[in-house]
Coordinates of C-alpha atoms and ligand atoms in Angstrom, one line a residue:
X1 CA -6.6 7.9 15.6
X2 CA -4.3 6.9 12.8
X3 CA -1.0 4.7 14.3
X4 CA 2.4 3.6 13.1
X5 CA 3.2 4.3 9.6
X6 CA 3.7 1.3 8.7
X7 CA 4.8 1.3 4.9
X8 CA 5.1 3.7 1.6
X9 CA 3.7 2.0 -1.5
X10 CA 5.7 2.6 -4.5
X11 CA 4.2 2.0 -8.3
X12 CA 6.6 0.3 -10.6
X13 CA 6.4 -1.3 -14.0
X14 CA 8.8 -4.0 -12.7
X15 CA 9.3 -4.8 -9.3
X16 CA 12.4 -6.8 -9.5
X17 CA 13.9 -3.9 -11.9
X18 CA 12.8 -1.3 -9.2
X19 CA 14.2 -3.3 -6.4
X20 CA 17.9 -3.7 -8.3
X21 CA 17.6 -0.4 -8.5
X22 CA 17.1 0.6 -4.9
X23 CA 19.6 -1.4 -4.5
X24 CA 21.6 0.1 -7.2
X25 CA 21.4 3.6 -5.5
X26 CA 21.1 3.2 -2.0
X27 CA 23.8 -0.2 -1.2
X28 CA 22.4 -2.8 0.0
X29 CA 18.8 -3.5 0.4
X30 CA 16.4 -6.2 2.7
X31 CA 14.4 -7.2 -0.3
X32 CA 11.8 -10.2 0.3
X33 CA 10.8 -12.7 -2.7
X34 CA 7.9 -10.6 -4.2
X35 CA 4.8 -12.5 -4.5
X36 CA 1.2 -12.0 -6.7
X37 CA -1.7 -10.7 -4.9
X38 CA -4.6 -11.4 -7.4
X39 CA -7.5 -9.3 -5.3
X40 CA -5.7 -6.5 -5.1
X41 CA -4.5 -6.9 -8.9
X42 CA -1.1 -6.1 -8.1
X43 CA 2.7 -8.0 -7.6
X44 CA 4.4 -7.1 -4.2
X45 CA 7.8 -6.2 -3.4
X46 CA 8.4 -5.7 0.1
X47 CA 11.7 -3.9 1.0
X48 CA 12.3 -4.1 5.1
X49 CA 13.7 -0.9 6.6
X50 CA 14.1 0.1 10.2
X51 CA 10.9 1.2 11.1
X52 CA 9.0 0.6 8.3
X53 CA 8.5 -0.9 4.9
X54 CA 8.8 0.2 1.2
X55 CA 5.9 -1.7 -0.8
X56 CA 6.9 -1.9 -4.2
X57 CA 3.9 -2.6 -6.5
X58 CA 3.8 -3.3 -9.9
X59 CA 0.1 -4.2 -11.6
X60 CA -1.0 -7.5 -12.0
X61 CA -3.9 -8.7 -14.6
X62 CA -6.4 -6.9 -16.5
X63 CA -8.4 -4.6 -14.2
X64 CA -5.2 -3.5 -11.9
X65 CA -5.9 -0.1 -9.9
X66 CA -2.5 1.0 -11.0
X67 CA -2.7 0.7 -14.0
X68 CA -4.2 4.2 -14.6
X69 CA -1.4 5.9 -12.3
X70 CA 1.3 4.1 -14.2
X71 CA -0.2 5.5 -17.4
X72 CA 0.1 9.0 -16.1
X73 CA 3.3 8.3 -14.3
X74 CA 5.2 5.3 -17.0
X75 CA 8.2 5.6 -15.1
X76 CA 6.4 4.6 -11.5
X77 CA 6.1 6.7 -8.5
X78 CA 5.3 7.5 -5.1
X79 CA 1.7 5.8 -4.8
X80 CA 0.5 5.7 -1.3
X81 CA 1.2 5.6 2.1
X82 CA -0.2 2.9 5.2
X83 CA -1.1 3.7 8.7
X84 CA -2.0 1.0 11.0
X85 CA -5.1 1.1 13.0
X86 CA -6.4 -0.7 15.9
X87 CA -9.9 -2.1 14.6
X88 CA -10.3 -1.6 11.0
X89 CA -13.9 -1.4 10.9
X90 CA -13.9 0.9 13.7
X91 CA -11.7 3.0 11.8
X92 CA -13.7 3.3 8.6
X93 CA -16.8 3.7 10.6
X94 CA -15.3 6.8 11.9
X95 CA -13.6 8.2 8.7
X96 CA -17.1 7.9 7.1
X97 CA -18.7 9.8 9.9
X98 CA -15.9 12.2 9.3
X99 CA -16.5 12.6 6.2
X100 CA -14.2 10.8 4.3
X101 CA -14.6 8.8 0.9
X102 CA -13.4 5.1 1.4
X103 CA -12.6 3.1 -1.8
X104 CA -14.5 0.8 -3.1
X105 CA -17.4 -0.6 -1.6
X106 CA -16.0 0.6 1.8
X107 CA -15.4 -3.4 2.9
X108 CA -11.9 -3.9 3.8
X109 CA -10.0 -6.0 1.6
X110 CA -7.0 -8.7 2.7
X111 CA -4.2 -6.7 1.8
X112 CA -0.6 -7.4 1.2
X113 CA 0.4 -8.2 4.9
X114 CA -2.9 -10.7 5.4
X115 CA -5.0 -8.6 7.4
X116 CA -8.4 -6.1 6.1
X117 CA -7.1 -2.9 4.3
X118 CA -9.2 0.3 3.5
X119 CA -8.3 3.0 1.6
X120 CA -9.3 6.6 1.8
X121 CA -9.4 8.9 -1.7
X122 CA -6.7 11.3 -2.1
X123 CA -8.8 14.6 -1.4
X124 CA -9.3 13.6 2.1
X125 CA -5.4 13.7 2.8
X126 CA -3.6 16.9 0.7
X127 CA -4.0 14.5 -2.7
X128 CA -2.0 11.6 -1.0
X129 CA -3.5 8.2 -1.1
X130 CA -3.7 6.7 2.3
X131 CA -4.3 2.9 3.0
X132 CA -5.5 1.6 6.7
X133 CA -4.3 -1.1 7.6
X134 CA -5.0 -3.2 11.1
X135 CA -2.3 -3.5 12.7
X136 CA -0.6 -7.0 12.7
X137 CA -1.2 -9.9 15.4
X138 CA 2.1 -9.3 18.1
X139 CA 2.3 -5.3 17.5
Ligands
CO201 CO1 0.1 -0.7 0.7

């Protein structure tokens, strides 16, 4: 079973210009320094909120996987959204036996928090993205 939501990922051609302009819009904003993520081809942004996280993304070298998006979408755009699971590989075991498609080679990745990531294609969830994530040590 799928847990906390823990963040909405957000494409951008700029993080930095996308988080002034959060900022811009909505007052004041708990940014954190963004930082490179070379796997995953992508810069992070993280904006803290309550009960959750904004994940700003913005692509990062040659063979980024939101690249394509932002060529459809130049302006940036809702991307996907993260729920945190217990186990991560018991949790892609399942979707698969579910029937789901999970990106990639179907090994989790390190994703932008430090701990494995899967994600599951778009069809599965009403054309939304969705990224597993395990939860965090302390949760
Ligand atoms: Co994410």
């Amino acid at each position: 079973m799928i847990g906390r939501l823990n963040h909405v990922g957000i494409a951008t051609p700029d993080v930095e210009k996308e988080a002034a302009n959060w900022a811009r819009i909505y007052g004041a904003i708990d940014a954190e320094a963004a930082f490179d993520l070379p796997e995953q081809g992508v810069r992070v942004k993280f904006v803290n909120l309550p009960n959750g996280q904004l994940e700003l993304i913005q692509p990062l070298g040659d063979n980024s996987p939101i690249t394509k998006f932002l060529a459809k979408n130049p302006a940036g755009g809702q991307h996907h959204i993260c729920f945190e699971v217990p186990d991560i590989i018991e949790a892609r075991d399942a979707m698969i036996e579910r029937g789901a498609k999970v990106l990639g080679n179907g090994e989790p990745r390190i994703g932008a928090h430090g701990v494995p990531v899967i994600f599951i294609h778009p069809a599965n969830s009403g054309g939304v993205l969705v990224e597993l994530m395990q939860e965090p040590e302390g949760h």
